[in-house]
CSV table of C-alpha atoms and ligand atoms in Angstrom, one decimal:
chain,number,residue,atom,x,y,z
A,1,MET,CA,-0.2,0.1,0.5
A,2,THR,CA,1.4,3.1,-0.4
A,3,ASP,CA,1.9,5.9,2.4
A,4,ARG,CA,-0.9,8.6,1.3
A,5,ASP,CA,0.5,11.4,3.3
A,6,ALA,CA,2.5,11.9,0.3
A,7,TRP,CA,0.4,12.2,-2.2
A,8,GLU,CA,0.5,14.9,-3.3
A,9,PRO,CA,-2.7,17.0,-2.1
A,10,GLU,CA,-5.2,17.6,-5.1
A,11,ALA,CA,-4.2,15.2,-6.7
A,12,ALA,CA,-6.0,12.8,-3.8
A,13,PRO,CA,-9.7,12.9,-4.7
A,14,LEU,CA,-9.4,12.2,-8.5
A,15,VAL,CA,-7.4,9.4,-7.7
A,16,ARG,CA,-9.8,7.9,-5.0
A,17,PRO,CA,-13.5,7.5,-5.4
A,18,TYR,CA,-12.4,5.3,-8.0
A,19,VAL,CA,-10.5,3.2,-5.9
A,20,ILE,CA,-12.4,3.0,-3.2
A,21,THR,CA,-16.0,2.3,-4.4
A,22,LYS,CA,-13.8,-0.4,-6.3
A,23,GLY,CA,-15.0,0.7,-10.1
A,24,ARG,CA,-18.3,-0.3,-9.4
A,25,GLU,CA,-21.5,1.7,-11.3
A,26,LEU,CA,-23.7,4.5,-9.5
A,27,PRO,CA,-26.9,2.3,-8.5
A,28,ASP,CA,-30.1,3.2,-10.2
A,29,GLU,CA,-30.7,6.8,-8.2
A,30,GLU,CA,-34.8,6.4,-7.6
A,31,GLN,CA,-32.8,3.4,-5.1
A,32,LEU,CA,-30.8,5.7,-3.1
A,33,SER,CA,-32.1,10.1,-3.7
A,34,LEU,CA,-30.6,12.5,-1.6
A,35,ILE,CA,-33.2,12.1,0.8
A,36,THR,CA,-33.6,8.5,1.4
A,37,LEU,CA,-33.6,8.3,5.6
A,38,VAL,CA,-30.5,4.6,6.1
A,39,THR,CA,-29.2,2.9,9.6
A,40,ALA,CA,-27.3,0.1,10.8
A,41,ALA,CA,-29.2,-2.8,10.2
A,42,PRO,CA,-29.2,-5.0,13.5
A,43,ALA,CA,-25.9,-7.8,12.6
A,44,ASP,CA,-26.3,-10.6,12.0
A,45,PRO,CA,-24.3,-13.3,13.2
A,46,ARG,CA,-25.2,-15.4,10.1
A,47,ARG,CA,-24.0,-12.9,8.6
A,48,PRO,CA,-20.5,-11.4,8.9
A,49,ALA,CA,-19.7,-8.6,7.5
A,50,ARG,CA,-16.6,-8.3,5.1
A,51,LEU,CA,-16.9,-4.3,4.0
A,52,SER,CA,-13.8,-1.7,2.7
A,53,PRO,CA,-12.6,0.5,5.6
A,54,GLU,CA,-14.9,3.0,3.9
A,55,GLU,CA,-17.7,0.7,4.2
A,56,GLN,CA,-17.5,0.0,7.3
A,57,THR,CA,-17.2,4.0,8.4
A,58,LEU,CA,-19.7,4.9,6.7
A,59,LEU,CA,-21.6,1.9,8.4
A,60,ASP,CA,-20.4,3.6,12.2
A,61,LEU,CA,-21.3,6.6,11.3
A,62,CYS,CA,-24.8,5.3,11.0
A,63,SER,CA,-25.4,3.0,13.6
A,64,ALA,CA,-26.4,6.2,15.8
A,65,GLY,CA,-29.6,7.3,14.8
A,66,TYR,CA,-30.8,7.5,10.9
A,67,LEU,CA,-29.4,10.0,8.8
A,68,SER,CA,-30.0,10.9,4.9
A,69,VAL,CA,-28.5,10.0,2.4
A,70,ALA,CA,-27.2,13.5,1.9
A,71,GLU,CA,-26.1,13.6,5.6
A,72,VAL,CA,-23.7,11.4,5.0
A,73,ALA,CA,-22.0,12.6,2.4
A,74,GLY,CA,-22.4,16.0,4.3
A,75,HIS,CA,-20.6,13.4,7.1
A,76,THR,CA,-17.8,12.3,5.6
A,77,GLN,CA,-16.8,15.0,3.2
A,78,LEU,CA,-16.7,12.4,0.4
A,79,PRO,CA,-18.7,13.3,-3.1
A,80,LEU,CA,-22.4,12.0,-3.3
A,81,GLY,CA,-21.5,10.0,-5.9
A,82,VAL,CA,-20.1,7.8,-4.0
A,83,VAL,CA,-21.0,6.9,-0.7
A,84,ARG,CA,-24.4,7.0,-3.3
A,85,ILE,CA,-22.7,3.5,-4.6
A,86,LEU,CA,-21.4,2.9,-0.9
A,87,LEU,CA,-24.9,2.5,1.2
A,88,SER,CA,-26.0,1.6,-1.5
A,89,SER,CA,-23.4,-1.9,-1.6
A,90,LEU,CA,-24.0,-2.1,2.4
A,91,ALA,CA,-27.6,-2.5,0.8
A,92,GLU,CA,-27.9,-4.7,-1.0
A,93,GLY,CA,-25.4,-6.5,1.7
A,94,GLY,CA,-28.1,-6.6,3.8
A,95,HIS,CA,-26.6,-4.3,6.2
A,96,LEU,CA,-28.4,-0.7,6.0
A,97,VAL,CA,-31.3,0.1,5.8
A,98,THR,CA,-33.1,2.2,4.0
A,99,ARG,CA,-36.6,4.5,4.4
A,100,PRO,CA,-37.9,5.9,0.6
A,101,PRO,CA,-39.0,9.3,0.2
A,102,VAL,CA,-42.3,10.2,0.3
A,103,ALA,CA,-43.0,8.9,-3.8
A,104,PRO,CA,-43.6,11.5,-6.7
A,105,ALA,CA,-46.7,10.0,-7.1
A,106,ALA,CA,-48.1,11.2,-3.8
A,107,LEU,CA,-46.2,14.2,-4.0
A,108,ALA,CA,-49.2,16.1,-4.9
A,109,ASP,CA,-50.9,14.6,-1.4
A,110,ARG,CA,-52.7,17.3,0.0
A,111,GLU,CA,-51.8,15.5,3.6
A,112,ILE,CA,-48.0,16.6,3.2
A,113,LEU,CA,-48.5,20.3,2.4
A,114,GLN,CA,-50.9,20.5,4.3
A,115,GLU,CA,-48.4,18.5,7.6
A,116,VAL,CA,-45.4,20.8,6.5
A,117,LEU,CA,-47.4,24.0,6.4
A,118,ASN,CA,-49.1,23.2,10.4
A,119,GLY,CA,-45.4,22.2,11.1
A,120,LEU,CA,-43.4,25.7,10.5
A,121,ARG,CA,-46.3,27.6,12.4
A,122,ALA,CA,-46.2,25.4,15.7
A,123,LYS,CA,-42.1,25.8,15.5
A,124,PHE,CA,-41.7,29.5,14.0
A,125,GLY,CA,-45.8,31.0,14.9
B,1,MET,CA,-8.9,7.6,4.1
B,2,VAL,CA,-12.2,8.3,5.1
B,3,SER,CA,-12.9,9.7,8.9
B,4,ALA,CA,-15.7,9.1,11.1
B,5,PRO,CA,-17.2,11.8,11.9
B,6,SER,CA,-18.4,10.8,15.5
B,7,LEU,CA,-21.9,12.6,15.8
B,8,GLY,CA,-23.8,13.6,19.2
B,9,GLU,CA,-27.9,12.4,19.4
B,10,GLN,CA,-29.2,15.4,17.6
B,11,ALA,CA,-27.8,15.1,15.1
B,12,TYR,CA,-29.3,11.9,13.3
B,13,VAL,CA,-33.5,11.7,12.5
B,14,ARG,CA,-35.6,11.9,15.7
B,15,GLY,CA,-38.1,9.1,15.3
B,16,GLY,CA,-36.3,7.9,12.5
B,17,ALA,CA,-37.8,4.9,12.2
B,18,THR,CA,-41.4,6.2,11.1
B,19,GLN,CA,-40.1,9.4,9.5
B,20,THR,CA,-40.3,9.9,5.6
B,21,ALA,CA,-38.3,12.8,3.9
B,22,VAL,CA,-40.2,15.6,1.4
B,23,LYS,CA,-37.4,18.5,0.3
B,24,ILE,CA,-38.3,22.2,-1.0
B,25,LEU,CA,-35.3,23.4,-2.5
B,26,VAL,CA,-33.9,27.4,-2.1
B,27,VAL,CA,-32.4,29.0,-4.8
B,28,GLY,CA,-30.9,31.8,-6.6
B,29,HIS,CA,-27.3,33.2,-7.9
B,30,PHE,CA,-24.9,33.9,-7.1
B,31,ALA,CA,-24.4,35.1,-3.0
B,32,VAL,CA,-28.1,36.0,-2.9
B,33,GLY,CA,-28.4,33.9,0.4
B,34,LYS,CA,-29.7,30.8,0.5
B,35,THR,CA,-26.9,29.5,3.0
B,36,THR,CA,-28.3,32.3,5.4
B,37,PHE,CA,-31.4,31.6,4.9
B,38,ILE,CA,-31.4,28.1,5.1
B,39,GLY,CA,-29.0,27.9,8.4
B,40,SER,CA,-31.5,30.6,9.8
B,41,ILE,CA,-33.8,27.8,10.2
B,42,SER,CA,-32.0,24.7,10.0
B,43,GLU,CA,-31.9,22.6,13.2
B,44,ILE,CA,-28.8,21.3,12.1
B,45,GLU,CA,-25.9,22.3,12.0
B,46,PRO,CA,-25.7,24.3,7.6
B,47,LEU,CA,-24.1,20.8,5.8
B,48,SER,CA,-22.7,20.7,2.1
B,49,THR,CA,-21.4,18.2,0.1
B,50,GLU,CA,-21.4,17.8,-4.5
B,51,GLU,CA,-21.3,15.9,-6.9
B,52,THR,CA,-17.5,13.7,-7.8
B,53,MET,CA,-17.2,15.8,-11.0
B,54,THR,CA,-17.8,19.7,-9.9
B,55,ARG,CA,-15.0,20.9,-8.6
B,56,ALA,CA,-13.3,22.0,-12.5
B,57,ALA,CA,-15.6,24.8,-11.8
B,58,GLU,CA,-14.7,25.9,-8.7
B,59,ALA,CA,-12.0,28.9,-10.1
B,60,VAL,CA,-15.2,30.3,-12.7
B,61,ASP,CA,-17.7,32.3,-10.5
B,62,ASP,CA,-18.0,36.0,-10.8
B,63,LEU,CA,-16.9,37.8,-8.1
B,64,LYS,CA,-17.8,41.2,-8.6
B,65,GLY,CA,-20.5,43.5,-7.3
B,66,VAL,CA,-19.6,41.5,-3.9
B,67,GLN,CA,-18.3,42.5,-0.8
B,68,GLY,CA,-16.8,40.4,2.0
B,69,LYS,CA,-18.0,37.6,0.5
B,70,THR,CA,-14.6,35.1,0.0
B,71,THR,CA,-15.9,31.9,0.0
B,72,THR,CA,-18.9,30.1,-2.4
B,73,THR,CA,-20.5,26.8,-2.9
B,74,VAL,CA,-19.0,24.4,-5.1
B,75,ALA,CA,-22.8,22.6,-5.4
B,76,MET,CA,-25.3,21.7,-2.5
B,77,ASP,CA,-25.7,22.4,0.9
B,78,PHE,CA,-28.8,22.0,3.3
B,79,GLY,CA,-30.7,22.5,6.3
B,80,ARG,CA,-33.1,19.7,8.0
B,81,LEU,CA,-36.6,20.7,9.9
B,82,THR,CA,-38.6,18.3,11.6
B,83,ILE,CA,-41.3,18.8,10.6
B,84,SER,CA,-43.4,15.7,12.7
B,85,ASP,CA,-42.8,12.2,13.8
B,86,ARG,CA,-43.7,11.4,9.9
B,87,VAL,CA,-42.3,14.5,8.5
B,88,VAL,CA,-38.6,15.2,8.1
B,89,LEU,CA,-38.3,18.1,5.6
B,90,TYR,CA,-34.7,18.6,4.2
B,91,LEU,CA,-33.6,22.3,2.6
B,92,PHE,CA,-31.3,21.8,-0.5
B,93,GLY,CA,-29.2,25.8,-1.6
B,94,THR,CA,-27.6,26.0,-4.6
B,95,PRO,CA,-26.6,28.3,-7.8
B,96,GLY,CA,-28.2,28.3,-11.2
B,97,GLN,CA,-25.7,27.1,-13.1
B,98,GLN,CA,-27.3,25.7,-15.1
B,99,ARG,CA,-23.5,23.3,-15.4
B,100,PHE,CA,-24.7,20.9,-12.5
B,101,VAL,CA,-26.9,19.1,-14.8
B,102,GLN,CA,-27.4,16.1,-12.5
B,103,MET,CA,-27.0,18.2,-8.9
B,104,TRP,CA,-30.1,19.9,-10.3
B,105,GLU,CA,-31.3,17.1,-11.3
B,106,ASP,CA,-30.9,14.8,-7.9
B,107,MET,CA,-31.7,18.2,-6.6
B,108,ALA,CA,-35.5,18.8,-8.2
B,109,ARG,CA,-36.3,15.1,-8.8
B,110,GLY,CA,-39.3,14.3,-5.7
B,111,ALA,CA,-39.1,18.2,-4.8
B,112,LEU,CA,-42.0,19.4,-3.0
B,113,GLY,CA,-41.4,22.7,-3.8
B,114,ALA,CA,-39.1,25.6,-4.8
B,115,LEU,CA,-38.1,29.4,-2.9
B,116,ILE,CA,-36.3,31.9,-5.0
B,117,LEU,CA,-34.2,33.7,-3.4
B,118,VAL,CA,-33.7,37.6,-5.6
B,119,ASP,CA,-32.2,40.2,-5.3
B,120,PRO,CA,-33.5,43.8,-6.4
B,121,GLU,CA,-30.8,45.3,-7.3
B,122,ARG,CA,-29.2,42.5,-9.6
B,123,LEU,CA,-32.7,41.2,-11.1
B,124,ALA,CA,-31.4,39.4,-14.0
B,125,ASP,CA,-28.6,37.2,-12.3
B,126,SER,CA,-32.2,35.5,-10.8
B,127,PHE,CA,-32.9,35.0,-14.9
B,128,PRO,CA,-31.2,31.5,-15.0
B,129,VAL,CA,-32.5,30.5,-12.6
B,130,ILE,CA,-35.6,30.8,-12.9
B,131,ASP,CA,-36.3,29.7,-15.9
B,132,LEU,CA,-33.8,26.4,-14.7
B,133,ILE,CA,-37.4,26.4,-11.9
B,134,GLU,CA,-39.7,26.0,-14.4
B,135,GLN,CA,-38.0,23.5,-16.9
B,136,TYR,CA,-37.8,21.1,-13.8
B,137,GLY,CA,-41.3,21.5,-14.0
B,138,LEU,CA,-41.5,22.7,-10.3
B,139,ASP,CA,-43.6,25.1,-8.5
B,140,TYR,CA,-42.1,28.0,-7.2
B,141,ALA,CA,-42.6,31.6,-5.0
B,142,ILE,CA,-39.8,34.7,-4.9
B,143,ALA,CA,-38.5,35.5,-1.3
B,144,VAL,CA,-37.1,39.0,-1.9
B,145,ASN,CA,-33.3,39.8,-0.1
B,146,HIS,CA,-32.9,42.9,0.9
B,147,PHE,CA,-29.0,43.8,0.6
B,148,THR,CA,-28.6,47.8,0.5
B,149,GLY,CA,-30.5,50.4,1.8
B,150,ALA,CA,-31.8,51.4,-1.6
B,151,PRO,CA,-35.9,51.8,-1.5
B,152,PRO,CA,-37.7,48.5,-1.2
B,153,ARG,CA,-39.0,47.9,-5.1
B,154,ASP,CA,-42.4,48.1,-6.3
B,155,GLU,CA,-43.6,45.2,-6.6
B,156,ALA,CA,-45.6,45.3,-10.0
B,157,ALA,CA,-42.1,46.4,-11.5
B,158,LEU,CA,-40.7,44.1,-10.5
B,159,ARG,CA,-43.3,40.5,-11.5
B,160,GLU,CA,-43.3,42.0,-14.8
B,161,ALA,CA,-39.6,42.4,-14.9
B,162,LEU,CA,-38.9,38.2,-13.5
B,163,ASP,CA,-42.1,37.5,-15.7
B,164,LEU,CA,-44.4,36.0,-13.0
B,165,LEU,CA,-47.7,34.2,-13.1
B,166,ALA,CA,-50.4,36.7,-11.9
B,167,ASP,CA,-51.0,33.4,-9.2
B,168,THR,CA,-47.4,33.4,-7.9
B,169,PRO,CA,-46.5,34.6,-4.3
B,170,VAL,CA,-43.8,37.4,-3.5
B,171,VAL,CA,-42.4,37.9,-0.4
B,172,THR,CA,-40.0,39.9,1.0
B,173,CYS,CA,-37.4,38.4,3.3
B,174,ASP,CA,-34.1,39.1,5.9
B,175,ALA,CA,-32.5,35.6,5.1
B,176,ARG,CA,-30.6,35.8,8.2
B,177,ASP,CA,-33.7,36.8,10.5
B,178,GLU,CA,-35.3,32.7,11.7
B,179,LYS,CA,-39.1,34.0,11.4
B,180,SER,CA,-38.4,36.1,8.4
B,181,SER,CA,-36.4,33.4,6.6
B,182,ALA,CA,-39.8,30.6,8.0
B,183,ALA,CA,-41.4,33.3,7.2
B,184,ALA,CA,-41.0,33.2,3.7
B,185,LEU,CA,-41.3,29.1,3.3
B,186,THR,CA,-44.6,28.3,5.1
B,187,THR,CA,-45.6,31.7,1.6
B,188,LEU,CA,-44.6,28.9,-0.5
B,189,VAL,CA,-46.1,26.1,1.2
B,190,ARG,CA,-49.5,27.5,1.6
B,191,TYR,CA,-48.7,27.9,-2.4
B,192,LEU,CA,-48.2,24.9,-2.7
B,193,LEU,CA,-51.4,23.7,-0.8
B,194,ASP,CA,-52.9,25.8,-2.2
B,195,ARG,CA,-52.0,24.5,-5.8
B,196,ALA,CA,-52.5,20.2,-4.7
B,197,HIS,CA,-55.4,18.7,-6.2
C,1,LIG,N1,-28.6,42.3,4.3
C,1,LIG,C1,-28.1,41.2,4.2
C,1,LIG,N2,-27.1,40.4,3.4
C,1,LIG,C2,-27.6,39.4,3.7
C,1,LIG,C3,-28.9,39.0,3.5
C,1,LIG,N3,-29.0,37.2,2.9
C,1,LIG,C4,-28.0,37.2,2.9
C,1,LIG,N4,-27.1,37.9,3.1
C,1,LIG,C5,-25.7,38.6,3.6
C,1,LIG,O1,-24.9,38.0,1.9
C,1,LIG,C6,-23.4,36.8,2.5
C,1,LIG,C7,-23.6,36.4,0.8
C,1,LIG,O2,-25.0,35.1,1.2
C,1,LIG,P1,-24.4,33.9,1.5
C,1,LIG,O3,-25.5,32.6,2.5
C,1,LIG,O4,-23.1,33.3,1.4
C,1,LIG,O5,-25.1,33.4,0.5
C,1,LIG,P2,-24.7,32.2,-1.0
C,1,LIG,O6,-26.2,32.3,-1.7
C,1,LIG,O7,-25.4,30.6,-0.3
C,1,LIG,O8,-24.7,32.2,-1.8
C,1,LIG,P3,-22.9,31.2,-2.9
C,1,LIG,O9,-23.6,30.2,-2.6
C,1,LIG,O10,-22.0,31.6,-3.1
C,1,LIG,O11,-23.8,31.6,-4.3
C,1,LIG,C8,-23.0,37.3,3.5
C,1,LIG,O12,-22.9,38.2,3.6
C,1,LIG,C9,-24.9,37.0,3.9
C,1,LIG,O13,-24.3,37.2,4.9
C,1,LIG,C10,-30.1,39.6,3.6
C,1,LIG,O14,-31.4,38.8,3.2
C,1,LIG,N5,-30.1,40.5,3.7
C,2,LIG,MG1,-24.3,29.0,-0.3
């Protein structure tokens, strides 16, 4: 393994995403949107985790509660595309629980908008 | 190496197991106050993230006419507001540049609507972002941010300059003020509700 500290600082972001995603394809965007909520699944002893350090880091971050995909990217400072790939790999492996956002078909739903409006009024008067 | 930030309890979505997320966009031209707006009402410290390929565009932004501003948003920033036990609202902010196409698609898909921040002294700078929002078919309201001591522009003149529909809401807003930002957001949501069937 090369000594990463010896790298040119600006070279790292160009190389790392491909390396840490092992060249995997971007996942279906519908599957993991910016606001899909994710959390670590309870560990399954019959399914020992063989995770890359980056996957383990994301899983650790997600173990204390739910975060949106965008928040995972924001907290780790990883590009969104990279985070999506790692998270969907974790989800496929059964290590991550995902909660999709409100389905586009339900967006015109007055109930949701009414709830948002009520919430804003309650919070800010 | 990926850092492993350890987050406090309040960083996580309250009642996440029963929550569904929705989002609203907070858009506008360079330095119009998007990050300030999101920061004024978000319950978390605003976060930012970028798509993989946006760095090349970083140096291009026009810094003219903006004083005391040393950094710019490369991609998007966002905040969060827990509405209830069922709904958590995310606010995503981004500048209007068409070149961030992938990011715009990600942000616009499934958004409830958009709040467009406008500086009345730089109206023409808002045209591209209004075009983009219309292109993505999102309903929107206009929030007019006042920066100078100049007298507020006549609303009719502003509507005409921005070529707004008669029912598009226009509110004035100080993005630094929580109540003022919340009022602008509330105006947008009330409008979205009126338009929902
Ligand atoms: N007077 C006044 N100043 C504001 C208002 N909103 C933001 N500002 C100031 O304007 C400057 C730019 O605000 P930002 O929130 O960084 O603008 P932005 O739209 O996020 O900028 P970019 O991300 O670079 O496009 C900051 O110095 C803010 O304090 C406002 O409503 N009134
Ligand atoms: Mg900003």
